[in-house]
JSON list of C-alpha atoms and ligand atoms in Angstrom, two decimals:
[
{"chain": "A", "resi": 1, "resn": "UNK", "atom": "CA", "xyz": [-7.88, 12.28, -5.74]},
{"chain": "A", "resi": 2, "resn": "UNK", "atom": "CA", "xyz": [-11.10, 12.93, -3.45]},
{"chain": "A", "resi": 3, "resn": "UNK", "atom": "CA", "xyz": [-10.32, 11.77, 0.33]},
{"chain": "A", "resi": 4, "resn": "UNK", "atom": "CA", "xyz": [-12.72, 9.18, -0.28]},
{"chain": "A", "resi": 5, "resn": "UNK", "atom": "CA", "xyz": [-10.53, 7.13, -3.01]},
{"chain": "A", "resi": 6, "resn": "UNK", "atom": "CA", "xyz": [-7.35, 7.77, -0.82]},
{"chain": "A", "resi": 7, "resn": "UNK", "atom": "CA", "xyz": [-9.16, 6.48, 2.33]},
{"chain": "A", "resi": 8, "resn": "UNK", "atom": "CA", "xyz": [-10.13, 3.09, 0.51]},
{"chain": "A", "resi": 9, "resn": "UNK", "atom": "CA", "xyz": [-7.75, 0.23, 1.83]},
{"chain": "A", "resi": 10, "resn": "UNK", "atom": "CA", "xyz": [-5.87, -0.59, -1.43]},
{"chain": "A", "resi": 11, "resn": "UNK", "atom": "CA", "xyz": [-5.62, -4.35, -1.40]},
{"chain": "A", "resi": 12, "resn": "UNK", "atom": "CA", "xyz": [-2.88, -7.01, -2.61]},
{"chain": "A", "resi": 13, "resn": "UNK", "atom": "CA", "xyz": [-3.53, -10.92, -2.88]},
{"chain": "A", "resi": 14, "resn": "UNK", "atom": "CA", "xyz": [-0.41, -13.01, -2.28]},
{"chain": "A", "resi": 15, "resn": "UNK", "atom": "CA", "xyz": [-1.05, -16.53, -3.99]},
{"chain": "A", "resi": 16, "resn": "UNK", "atom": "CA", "xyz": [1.37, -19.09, -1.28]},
{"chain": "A", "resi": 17, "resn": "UNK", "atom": "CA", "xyz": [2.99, -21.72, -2.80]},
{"chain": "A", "resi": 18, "resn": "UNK", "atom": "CA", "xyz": [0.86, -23.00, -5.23]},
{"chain": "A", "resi": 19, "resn": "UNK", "atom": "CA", "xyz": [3.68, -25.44, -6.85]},
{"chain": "A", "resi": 20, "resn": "UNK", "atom": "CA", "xyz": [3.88, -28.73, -8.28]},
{"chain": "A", "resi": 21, "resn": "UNK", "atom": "CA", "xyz": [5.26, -30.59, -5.15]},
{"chain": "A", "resi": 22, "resn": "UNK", "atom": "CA", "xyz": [2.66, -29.50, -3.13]},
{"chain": "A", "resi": 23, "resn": "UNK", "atom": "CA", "xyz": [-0.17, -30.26, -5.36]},
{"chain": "A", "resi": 24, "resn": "UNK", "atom": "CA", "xyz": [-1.48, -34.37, -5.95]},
{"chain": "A", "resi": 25, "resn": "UNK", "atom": "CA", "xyz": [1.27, -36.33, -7.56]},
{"chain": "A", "resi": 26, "resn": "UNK", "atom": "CA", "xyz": [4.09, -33.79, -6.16]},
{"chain": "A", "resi": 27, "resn": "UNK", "atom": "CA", "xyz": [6.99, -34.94, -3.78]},
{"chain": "A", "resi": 28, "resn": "UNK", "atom": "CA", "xyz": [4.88, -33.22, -0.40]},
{"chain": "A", "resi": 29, "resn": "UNK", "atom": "CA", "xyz": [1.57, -33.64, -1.76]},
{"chain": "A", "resi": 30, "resn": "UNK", "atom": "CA", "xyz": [-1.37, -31.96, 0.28]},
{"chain": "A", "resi": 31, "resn": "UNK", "atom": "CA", "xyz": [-4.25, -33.24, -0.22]},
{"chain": "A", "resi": 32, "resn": "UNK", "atom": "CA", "xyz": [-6.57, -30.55, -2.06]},
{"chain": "A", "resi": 33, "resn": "UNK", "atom": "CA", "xyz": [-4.04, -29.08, -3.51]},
{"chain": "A", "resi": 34, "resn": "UNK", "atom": "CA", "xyz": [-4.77, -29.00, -6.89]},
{"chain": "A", "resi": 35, "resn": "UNK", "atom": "CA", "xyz": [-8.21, -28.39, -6.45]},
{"chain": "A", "resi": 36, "resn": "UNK", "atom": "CA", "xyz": [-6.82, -25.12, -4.06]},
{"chain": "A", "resi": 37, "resn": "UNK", "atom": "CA", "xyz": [-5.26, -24.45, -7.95]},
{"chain": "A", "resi": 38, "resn": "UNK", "atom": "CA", "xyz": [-8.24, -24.47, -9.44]},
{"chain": "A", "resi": 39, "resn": "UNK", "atom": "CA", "xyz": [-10.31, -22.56, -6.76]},
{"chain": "A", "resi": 40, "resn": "UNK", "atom": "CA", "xyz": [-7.48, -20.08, -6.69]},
{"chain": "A", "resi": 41, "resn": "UNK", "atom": "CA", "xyz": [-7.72, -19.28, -10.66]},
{"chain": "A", "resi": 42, "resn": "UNK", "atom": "CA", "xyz": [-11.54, -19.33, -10.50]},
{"chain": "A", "resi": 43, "resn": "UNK", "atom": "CA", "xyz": [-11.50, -16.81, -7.75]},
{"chain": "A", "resi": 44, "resn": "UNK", "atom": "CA", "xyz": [-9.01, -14.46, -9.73]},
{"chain": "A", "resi": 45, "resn": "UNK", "atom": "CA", "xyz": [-11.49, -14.12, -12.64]},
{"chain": "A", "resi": 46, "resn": "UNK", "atom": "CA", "xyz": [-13.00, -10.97, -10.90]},
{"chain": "A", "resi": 47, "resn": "UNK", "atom": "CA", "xyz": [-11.15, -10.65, -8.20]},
{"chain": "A", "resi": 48, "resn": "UNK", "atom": "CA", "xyz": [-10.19, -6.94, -7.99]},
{"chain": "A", "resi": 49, "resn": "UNK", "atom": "CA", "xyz": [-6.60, -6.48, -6.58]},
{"chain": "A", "resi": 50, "resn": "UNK", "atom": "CA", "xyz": [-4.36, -3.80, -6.62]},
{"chain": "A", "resi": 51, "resn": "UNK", "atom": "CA", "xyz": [-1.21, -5.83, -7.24]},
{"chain": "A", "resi": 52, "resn": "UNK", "atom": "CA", "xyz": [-1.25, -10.02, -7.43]},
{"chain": "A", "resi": 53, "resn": "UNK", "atom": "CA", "xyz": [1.98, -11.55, -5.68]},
{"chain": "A", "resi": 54, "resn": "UNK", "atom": "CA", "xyz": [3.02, -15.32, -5.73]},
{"chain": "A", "resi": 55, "resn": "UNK", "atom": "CA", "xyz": [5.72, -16.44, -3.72]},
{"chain": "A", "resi": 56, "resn": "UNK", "atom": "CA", "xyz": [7.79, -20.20, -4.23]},
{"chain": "A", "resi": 57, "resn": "UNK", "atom": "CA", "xyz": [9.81, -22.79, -2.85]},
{"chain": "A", "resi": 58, "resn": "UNK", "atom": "CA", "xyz": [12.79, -22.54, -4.33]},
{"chain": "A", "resi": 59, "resn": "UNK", "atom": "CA", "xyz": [14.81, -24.94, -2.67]},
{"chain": "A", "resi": 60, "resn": "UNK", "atom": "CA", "xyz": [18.79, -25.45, -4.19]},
{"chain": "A", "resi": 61, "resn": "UNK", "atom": "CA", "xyz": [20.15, -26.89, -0.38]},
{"chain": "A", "resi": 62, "resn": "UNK", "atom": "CA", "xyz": [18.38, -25.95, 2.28]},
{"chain": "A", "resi": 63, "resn": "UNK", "atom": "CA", "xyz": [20.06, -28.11, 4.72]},
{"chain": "A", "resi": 64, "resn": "UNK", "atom": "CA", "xyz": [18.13, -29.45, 7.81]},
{"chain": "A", "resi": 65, "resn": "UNK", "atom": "CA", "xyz": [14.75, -28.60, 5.67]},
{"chain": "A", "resi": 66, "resn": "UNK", "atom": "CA", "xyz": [15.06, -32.12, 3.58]},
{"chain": "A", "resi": 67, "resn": "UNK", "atom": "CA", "xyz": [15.41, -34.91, 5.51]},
{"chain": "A", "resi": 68, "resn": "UNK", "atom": "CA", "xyz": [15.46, -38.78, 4.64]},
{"chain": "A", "resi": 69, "resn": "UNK", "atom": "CA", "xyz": [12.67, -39.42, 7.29]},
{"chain": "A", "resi": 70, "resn": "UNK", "atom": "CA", "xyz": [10.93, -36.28, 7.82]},
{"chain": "A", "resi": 71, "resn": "UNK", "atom": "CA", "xyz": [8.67, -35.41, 10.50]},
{"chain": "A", "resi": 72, "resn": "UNK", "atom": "CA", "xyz": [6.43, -33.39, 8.50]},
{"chain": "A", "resi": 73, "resn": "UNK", "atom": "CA", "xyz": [6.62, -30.51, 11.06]},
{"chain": "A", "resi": 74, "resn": "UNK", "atom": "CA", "xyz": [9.85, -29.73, 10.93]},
{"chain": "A", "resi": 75, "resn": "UNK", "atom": "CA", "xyz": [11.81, -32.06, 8.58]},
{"chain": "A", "resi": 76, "resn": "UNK", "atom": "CA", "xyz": [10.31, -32.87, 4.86]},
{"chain": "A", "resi": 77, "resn": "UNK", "atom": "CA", "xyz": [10.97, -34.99, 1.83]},
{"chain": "A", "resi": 78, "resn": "UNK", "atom": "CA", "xyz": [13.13, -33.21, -0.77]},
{"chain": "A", "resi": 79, "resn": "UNK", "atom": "CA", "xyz": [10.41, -30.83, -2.58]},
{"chain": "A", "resi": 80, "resn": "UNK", "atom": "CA", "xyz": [10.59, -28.00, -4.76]},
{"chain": "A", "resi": 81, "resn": "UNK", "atom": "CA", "xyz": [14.23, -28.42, -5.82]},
{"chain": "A", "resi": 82, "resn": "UNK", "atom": "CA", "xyz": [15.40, -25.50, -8.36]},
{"chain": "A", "resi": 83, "resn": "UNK", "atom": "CA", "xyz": [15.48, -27.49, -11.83]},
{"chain": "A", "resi": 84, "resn": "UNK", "atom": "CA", "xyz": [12.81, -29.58, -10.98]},
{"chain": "A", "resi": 85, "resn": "UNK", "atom": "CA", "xyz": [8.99, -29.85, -12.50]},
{"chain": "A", "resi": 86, "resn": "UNK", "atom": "CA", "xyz": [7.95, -29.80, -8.72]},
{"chain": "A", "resi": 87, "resn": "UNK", "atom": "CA", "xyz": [8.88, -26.15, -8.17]},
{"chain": "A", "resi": 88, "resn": "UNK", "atom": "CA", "xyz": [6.80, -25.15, -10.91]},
{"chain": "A", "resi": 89, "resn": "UNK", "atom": "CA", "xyz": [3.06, -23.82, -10.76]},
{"chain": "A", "resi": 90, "resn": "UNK", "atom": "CA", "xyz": [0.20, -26.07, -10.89]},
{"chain": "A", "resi": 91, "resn": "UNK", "atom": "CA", "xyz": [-0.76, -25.91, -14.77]},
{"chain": "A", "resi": 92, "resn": "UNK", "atom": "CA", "xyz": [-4.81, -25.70, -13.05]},
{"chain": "A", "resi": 93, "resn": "UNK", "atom": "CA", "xyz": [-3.22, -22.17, -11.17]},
{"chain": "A", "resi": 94, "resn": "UNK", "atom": "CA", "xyz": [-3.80, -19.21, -13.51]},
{"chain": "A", "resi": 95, "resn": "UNK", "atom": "CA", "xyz": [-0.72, -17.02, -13.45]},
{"chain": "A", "resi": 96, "resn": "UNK", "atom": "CA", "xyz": [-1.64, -14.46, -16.24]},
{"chain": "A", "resi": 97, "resn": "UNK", "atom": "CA", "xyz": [-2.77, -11.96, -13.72]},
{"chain": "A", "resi": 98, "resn": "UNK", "atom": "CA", "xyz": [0.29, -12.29, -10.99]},
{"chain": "A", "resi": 99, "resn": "UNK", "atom": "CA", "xyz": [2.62, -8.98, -11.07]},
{"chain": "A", "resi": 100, "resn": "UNK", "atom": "CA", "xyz": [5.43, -10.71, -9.72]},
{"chain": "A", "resi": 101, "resn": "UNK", "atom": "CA", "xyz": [6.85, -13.83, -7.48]},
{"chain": "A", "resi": 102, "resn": "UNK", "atom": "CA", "xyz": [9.04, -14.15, -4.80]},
{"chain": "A", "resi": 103, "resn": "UNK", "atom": "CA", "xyz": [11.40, -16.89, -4.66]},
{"chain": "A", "resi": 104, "resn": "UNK", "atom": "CA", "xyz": [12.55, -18.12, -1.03]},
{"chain": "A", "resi": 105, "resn": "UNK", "atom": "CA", "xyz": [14.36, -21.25, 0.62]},
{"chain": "A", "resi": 106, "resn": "UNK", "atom": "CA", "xyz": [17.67, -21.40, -1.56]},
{"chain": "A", "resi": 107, "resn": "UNK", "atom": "CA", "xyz": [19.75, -22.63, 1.22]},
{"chain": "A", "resi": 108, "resn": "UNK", "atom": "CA", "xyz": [17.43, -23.02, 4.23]},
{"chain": "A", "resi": 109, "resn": "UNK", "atom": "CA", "xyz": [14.01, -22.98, 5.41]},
{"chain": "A", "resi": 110, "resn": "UNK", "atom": "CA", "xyz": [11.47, -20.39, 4.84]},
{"chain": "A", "resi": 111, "resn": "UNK", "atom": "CA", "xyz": [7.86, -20.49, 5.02]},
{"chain": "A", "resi": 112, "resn": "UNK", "atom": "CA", "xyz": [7.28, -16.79, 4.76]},
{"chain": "A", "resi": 113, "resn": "UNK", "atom": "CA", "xyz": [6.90, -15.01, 1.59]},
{"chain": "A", "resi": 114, "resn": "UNK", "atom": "CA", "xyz": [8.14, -12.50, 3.51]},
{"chain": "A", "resi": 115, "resn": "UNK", "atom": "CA", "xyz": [11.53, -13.58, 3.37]},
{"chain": "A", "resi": 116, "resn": "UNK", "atom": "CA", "xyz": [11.52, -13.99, -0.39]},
{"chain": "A", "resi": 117, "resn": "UNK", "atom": "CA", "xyz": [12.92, -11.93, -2.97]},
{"chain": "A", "resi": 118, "resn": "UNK", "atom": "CA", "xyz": [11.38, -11.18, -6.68]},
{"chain": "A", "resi": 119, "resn": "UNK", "atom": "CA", "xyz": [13.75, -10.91, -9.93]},
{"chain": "A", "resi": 120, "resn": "UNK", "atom": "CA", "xyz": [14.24, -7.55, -8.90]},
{"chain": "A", "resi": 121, "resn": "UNK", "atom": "CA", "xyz": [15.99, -8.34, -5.70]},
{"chain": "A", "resi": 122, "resn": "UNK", "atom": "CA", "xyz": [12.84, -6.65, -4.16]},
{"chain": "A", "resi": 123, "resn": "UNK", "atom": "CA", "xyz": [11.52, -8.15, -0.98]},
{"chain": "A", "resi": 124, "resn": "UNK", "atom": "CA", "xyz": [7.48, -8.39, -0.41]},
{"chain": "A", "resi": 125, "resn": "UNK", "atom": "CA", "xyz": [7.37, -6.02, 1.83]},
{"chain": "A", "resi": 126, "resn": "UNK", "atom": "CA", "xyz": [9.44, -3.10, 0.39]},
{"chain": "A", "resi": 127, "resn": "UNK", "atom": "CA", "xyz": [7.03, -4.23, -3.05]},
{"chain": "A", "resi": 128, "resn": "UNK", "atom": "CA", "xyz": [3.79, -3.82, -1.34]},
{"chain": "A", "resi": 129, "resn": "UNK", "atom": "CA", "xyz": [4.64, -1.13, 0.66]},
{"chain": "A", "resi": 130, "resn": "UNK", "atom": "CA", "xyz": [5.85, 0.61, -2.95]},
{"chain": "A", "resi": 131, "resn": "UNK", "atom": "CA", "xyz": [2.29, -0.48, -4.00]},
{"chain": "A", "resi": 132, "resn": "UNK", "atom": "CA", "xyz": [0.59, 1.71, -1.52]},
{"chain": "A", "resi": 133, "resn": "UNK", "atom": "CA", "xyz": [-0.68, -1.14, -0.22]},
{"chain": "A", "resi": 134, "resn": "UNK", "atom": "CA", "xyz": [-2.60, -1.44, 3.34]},
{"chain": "A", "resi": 135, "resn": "UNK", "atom": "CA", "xyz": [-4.28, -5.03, 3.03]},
{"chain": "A", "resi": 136, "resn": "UNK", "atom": "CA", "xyz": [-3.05, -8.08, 2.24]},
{"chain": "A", "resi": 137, "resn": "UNK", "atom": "CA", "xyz": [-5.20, -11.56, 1.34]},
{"chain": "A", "resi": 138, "resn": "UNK", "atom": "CA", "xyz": [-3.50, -14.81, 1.37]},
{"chain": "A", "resi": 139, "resn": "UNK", "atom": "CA", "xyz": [-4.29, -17.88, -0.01]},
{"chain": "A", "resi": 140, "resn": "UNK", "atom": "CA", "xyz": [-2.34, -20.99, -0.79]},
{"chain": "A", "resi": 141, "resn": "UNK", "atom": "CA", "xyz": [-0.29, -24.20, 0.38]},
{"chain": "A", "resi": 142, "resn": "UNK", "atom": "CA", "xyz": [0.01, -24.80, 2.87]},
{"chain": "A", "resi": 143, "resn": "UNK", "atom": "CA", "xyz": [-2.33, -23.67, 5.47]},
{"chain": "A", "resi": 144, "resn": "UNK", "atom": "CA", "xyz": [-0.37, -24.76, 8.86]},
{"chain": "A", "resi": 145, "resn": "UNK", "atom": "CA", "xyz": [3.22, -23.68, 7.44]},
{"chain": "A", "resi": 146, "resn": "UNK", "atom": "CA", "xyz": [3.93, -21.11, 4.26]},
{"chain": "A", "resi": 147, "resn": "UNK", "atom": "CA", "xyz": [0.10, -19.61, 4.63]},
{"chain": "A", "resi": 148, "resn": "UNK", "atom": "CA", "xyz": [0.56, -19.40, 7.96]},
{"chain": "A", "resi": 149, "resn": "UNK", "atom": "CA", "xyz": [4.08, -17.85, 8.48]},
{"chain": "A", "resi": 150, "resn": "UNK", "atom": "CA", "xyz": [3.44, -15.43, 5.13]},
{"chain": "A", "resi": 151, "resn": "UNK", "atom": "CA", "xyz": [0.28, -14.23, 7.16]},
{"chain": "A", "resi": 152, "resn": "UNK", "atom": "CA", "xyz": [1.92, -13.77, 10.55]},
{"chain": "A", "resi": 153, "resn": "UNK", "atom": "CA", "xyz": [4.21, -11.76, 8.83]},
{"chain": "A", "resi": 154, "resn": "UNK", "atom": "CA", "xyz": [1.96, -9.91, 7.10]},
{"chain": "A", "resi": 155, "resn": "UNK", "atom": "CA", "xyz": [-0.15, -9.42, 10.38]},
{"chain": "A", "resi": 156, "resn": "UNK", "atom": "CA", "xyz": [3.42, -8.06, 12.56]},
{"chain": "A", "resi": 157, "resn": "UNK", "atom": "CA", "xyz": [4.48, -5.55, 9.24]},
{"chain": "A", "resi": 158, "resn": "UNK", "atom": "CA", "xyz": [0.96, -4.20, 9.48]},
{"chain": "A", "resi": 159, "resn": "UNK", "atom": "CA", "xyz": [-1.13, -4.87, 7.04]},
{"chain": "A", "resi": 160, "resn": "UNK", "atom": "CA", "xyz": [-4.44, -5.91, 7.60]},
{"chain": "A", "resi": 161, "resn": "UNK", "atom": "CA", "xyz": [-4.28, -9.22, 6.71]},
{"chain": "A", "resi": 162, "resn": "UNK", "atom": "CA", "xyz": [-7.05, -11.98, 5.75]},
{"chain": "A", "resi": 163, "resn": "UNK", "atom": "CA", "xyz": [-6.81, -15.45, 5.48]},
{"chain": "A", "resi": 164, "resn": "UNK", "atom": "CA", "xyz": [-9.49, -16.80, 2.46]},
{"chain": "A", "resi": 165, "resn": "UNK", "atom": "CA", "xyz": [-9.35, -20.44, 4.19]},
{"chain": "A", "resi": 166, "resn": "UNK", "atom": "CA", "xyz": [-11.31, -22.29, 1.35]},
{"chain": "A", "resi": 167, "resn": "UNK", "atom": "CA", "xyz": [-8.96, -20.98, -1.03]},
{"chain": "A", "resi": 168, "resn": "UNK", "atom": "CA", "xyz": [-6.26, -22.81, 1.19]},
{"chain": "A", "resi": 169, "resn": "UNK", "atom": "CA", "xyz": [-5.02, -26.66, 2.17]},
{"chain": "A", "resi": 170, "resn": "UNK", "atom": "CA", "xyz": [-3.61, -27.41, 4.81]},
{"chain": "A", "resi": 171, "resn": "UNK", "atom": "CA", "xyz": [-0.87, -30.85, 5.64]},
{"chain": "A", "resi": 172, "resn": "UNK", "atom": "CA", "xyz": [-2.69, -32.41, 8.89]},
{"chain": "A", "resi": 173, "resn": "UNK", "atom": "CA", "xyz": [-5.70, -31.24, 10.51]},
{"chain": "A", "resi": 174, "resn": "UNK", "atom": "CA", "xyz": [-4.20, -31.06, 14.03]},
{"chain": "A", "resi": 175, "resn": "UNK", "atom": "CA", "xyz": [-1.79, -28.30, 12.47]},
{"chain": "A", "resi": 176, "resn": "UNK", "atom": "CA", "xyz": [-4.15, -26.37, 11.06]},
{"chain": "A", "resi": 177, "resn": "UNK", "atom": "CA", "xyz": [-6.16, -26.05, 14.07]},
{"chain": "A", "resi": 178, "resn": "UNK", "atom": "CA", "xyz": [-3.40, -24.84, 16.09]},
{"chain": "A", "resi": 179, "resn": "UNK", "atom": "CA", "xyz": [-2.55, -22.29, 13.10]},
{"chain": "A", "resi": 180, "resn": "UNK", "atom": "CA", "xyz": [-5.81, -21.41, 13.40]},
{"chain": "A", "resi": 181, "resn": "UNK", "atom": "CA", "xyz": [-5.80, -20.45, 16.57]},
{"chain": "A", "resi": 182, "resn": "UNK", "atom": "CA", "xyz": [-2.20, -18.67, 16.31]},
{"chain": "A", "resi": 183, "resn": "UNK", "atom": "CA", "xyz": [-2.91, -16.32, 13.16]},
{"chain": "A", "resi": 184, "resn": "UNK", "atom": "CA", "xyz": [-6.51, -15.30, 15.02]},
{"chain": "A", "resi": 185, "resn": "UNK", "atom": "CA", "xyz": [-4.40, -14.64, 18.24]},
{"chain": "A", "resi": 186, "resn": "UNK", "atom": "CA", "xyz": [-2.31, -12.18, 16.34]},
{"chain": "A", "resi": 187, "resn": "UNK", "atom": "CA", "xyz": [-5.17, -10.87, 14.63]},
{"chain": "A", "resi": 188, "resn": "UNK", "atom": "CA", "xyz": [-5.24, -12.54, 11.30]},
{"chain": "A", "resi": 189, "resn": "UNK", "atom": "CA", "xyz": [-8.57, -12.36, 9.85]},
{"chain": "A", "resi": 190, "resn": "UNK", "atom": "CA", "xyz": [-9.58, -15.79, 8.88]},
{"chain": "A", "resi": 191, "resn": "UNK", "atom": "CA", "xyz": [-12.55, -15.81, 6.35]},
{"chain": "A", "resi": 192, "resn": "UNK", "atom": "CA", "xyz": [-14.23, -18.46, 5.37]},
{"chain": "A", "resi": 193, "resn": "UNK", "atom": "CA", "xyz": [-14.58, -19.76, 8.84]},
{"chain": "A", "resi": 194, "resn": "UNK", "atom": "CA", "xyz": [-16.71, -19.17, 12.16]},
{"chain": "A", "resi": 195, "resn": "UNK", "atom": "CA", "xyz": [-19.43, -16.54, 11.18]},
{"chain": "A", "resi": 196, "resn": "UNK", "atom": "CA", "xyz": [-16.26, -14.67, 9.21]},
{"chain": "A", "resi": 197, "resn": "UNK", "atom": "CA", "xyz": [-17.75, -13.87, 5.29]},
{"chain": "A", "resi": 198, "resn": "UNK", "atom": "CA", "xyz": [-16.60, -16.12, 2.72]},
{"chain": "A", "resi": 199, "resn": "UNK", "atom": "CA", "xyz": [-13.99, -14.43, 0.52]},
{"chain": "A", "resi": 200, "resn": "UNK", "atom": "CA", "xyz": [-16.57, -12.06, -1.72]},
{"chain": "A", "resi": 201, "resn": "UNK", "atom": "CA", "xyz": [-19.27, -12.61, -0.07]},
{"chain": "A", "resi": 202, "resn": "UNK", "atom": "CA", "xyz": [-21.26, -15.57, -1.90]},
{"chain": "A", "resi": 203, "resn": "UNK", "atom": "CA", "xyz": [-20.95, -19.30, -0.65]},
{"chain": "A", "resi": 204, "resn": "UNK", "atom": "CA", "xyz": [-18.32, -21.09, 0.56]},
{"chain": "A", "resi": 205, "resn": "UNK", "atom": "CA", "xyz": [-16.46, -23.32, -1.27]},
{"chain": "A", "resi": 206, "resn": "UNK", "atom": "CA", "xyz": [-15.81, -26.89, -0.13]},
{"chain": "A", "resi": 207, "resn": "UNK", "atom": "CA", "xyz": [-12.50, -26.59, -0.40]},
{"chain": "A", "resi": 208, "resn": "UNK", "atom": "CA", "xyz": [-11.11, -26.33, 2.98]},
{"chain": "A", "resi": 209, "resn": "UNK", "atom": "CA", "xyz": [-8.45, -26.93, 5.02]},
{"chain": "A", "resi": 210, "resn": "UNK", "atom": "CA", "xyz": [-10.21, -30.35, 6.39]},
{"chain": "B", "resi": 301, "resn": "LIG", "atom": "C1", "xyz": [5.69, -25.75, 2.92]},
{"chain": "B", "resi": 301, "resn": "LIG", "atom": "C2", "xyz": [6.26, -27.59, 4.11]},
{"chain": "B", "resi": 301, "resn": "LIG", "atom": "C3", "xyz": [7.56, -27.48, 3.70]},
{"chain": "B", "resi": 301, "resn": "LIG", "atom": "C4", "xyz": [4.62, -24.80, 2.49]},
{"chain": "B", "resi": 301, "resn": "LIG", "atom": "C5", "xyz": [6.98, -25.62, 2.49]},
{"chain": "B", "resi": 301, "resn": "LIG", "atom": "O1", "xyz": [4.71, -24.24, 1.38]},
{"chain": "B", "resi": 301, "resn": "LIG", "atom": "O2", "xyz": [3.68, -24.63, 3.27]},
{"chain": "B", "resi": 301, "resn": "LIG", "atom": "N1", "xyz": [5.33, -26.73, 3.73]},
{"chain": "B", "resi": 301, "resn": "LIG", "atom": "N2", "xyz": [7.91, -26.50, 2.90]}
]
């Protein structure tokens, strides 16, 4: 290996969430969703990665995380239940390229892929950091809570992490903002977004978190 090719940042892209529940028609539908699905498997058609992660909500009783009238901060409508069509992928998401997915939530809250595991018992980090990897991209559902939390992770581990926000959807505009402004503050790079570049360079999609 030259010190060139051991210099370059190797690279991982973790898909966030991209599930049934969260997509149109699903139990905590946000809107864009499905077209996020769609933009996501687009995207991945020469994307070059190193590795491809998912992670999902796999929710069995996660206690204070359902709730019968949910706030939609904190509290939510019973989603992503394990045995249920709304913990599955969106059909429009492409999963023929992802190396592996995390499952997290089983019996409370968890909004980072970070504290997932895979079928291997592996946890992301421990994967990525097996992976060689040094940079992380995230894109996914939803922008305010799982992107969010999976990137502040990411961010406080180390990587260098980006945010491709039009390959993301977000519940409520006012959260989004303010996760904005939190993932910058830790030093998230957001692309997509004030003067940032759009994921590889060419336009930006339409798809946003507004
Ligand atoms: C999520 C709300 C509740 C997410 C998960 O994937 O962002 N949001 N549970």
């Amino acid at each position: 290996m030259t010190d060139t090719e051991s210099d370059r940042p190797l690279r991982a892209l973790l898909v966030v969430d991209v599930q049934n529940d969260f997509c149109e028609g699903g139990a905590l539908a946000v809107e864009g969703g499905s077209a996020v699905a769609a933009e996501i498997s687009r995207f991945l058609g020469d994307a070059e990665y190193e590795v491809i992660a998912a992670t999902i909500d796999h929710h069995i009783d996660p206690g204070q995380h359902f709730a019968d009238e949910p706030d939609f901060v904190d509290t939510w409508p019973v989603h992503c239940k394990v045995g249920t069509s709304g913990v599955d992928f969106h059909p429009d998401l492409d999963t023929s390229r992802i190396d592996t997915v995390f499952s997290k939530g089983e019996f409370s809250a968890a909004y980072s892929g970070f504290e997932g595991k895979n079928p291997e018992g592996q946890e992301l980090e421990k994967w990525l950091r097996a992976a060689g990897i040094s940079d992380v991209d995230i894109v996914g559902i939803a922008t305010d809570h799982c992107v969010r939390a999976t990137a502040l992770d990411a961010v406080q581990a180390g990587f260098v992490t980006r945010v491709l926000l039009p390959l993301t959807a977000g519940v409520s505009a006012a959260t989004v903002e303010s996760a904005l402004t939190e993932m910058r503050a830790a030093g998230v790079h957001l692309q997509g977004r004030d003067g940032d570049d759009a994921p590889d360079g060419g336009a930006i999609s339409d798809v946003g978190p507004e």
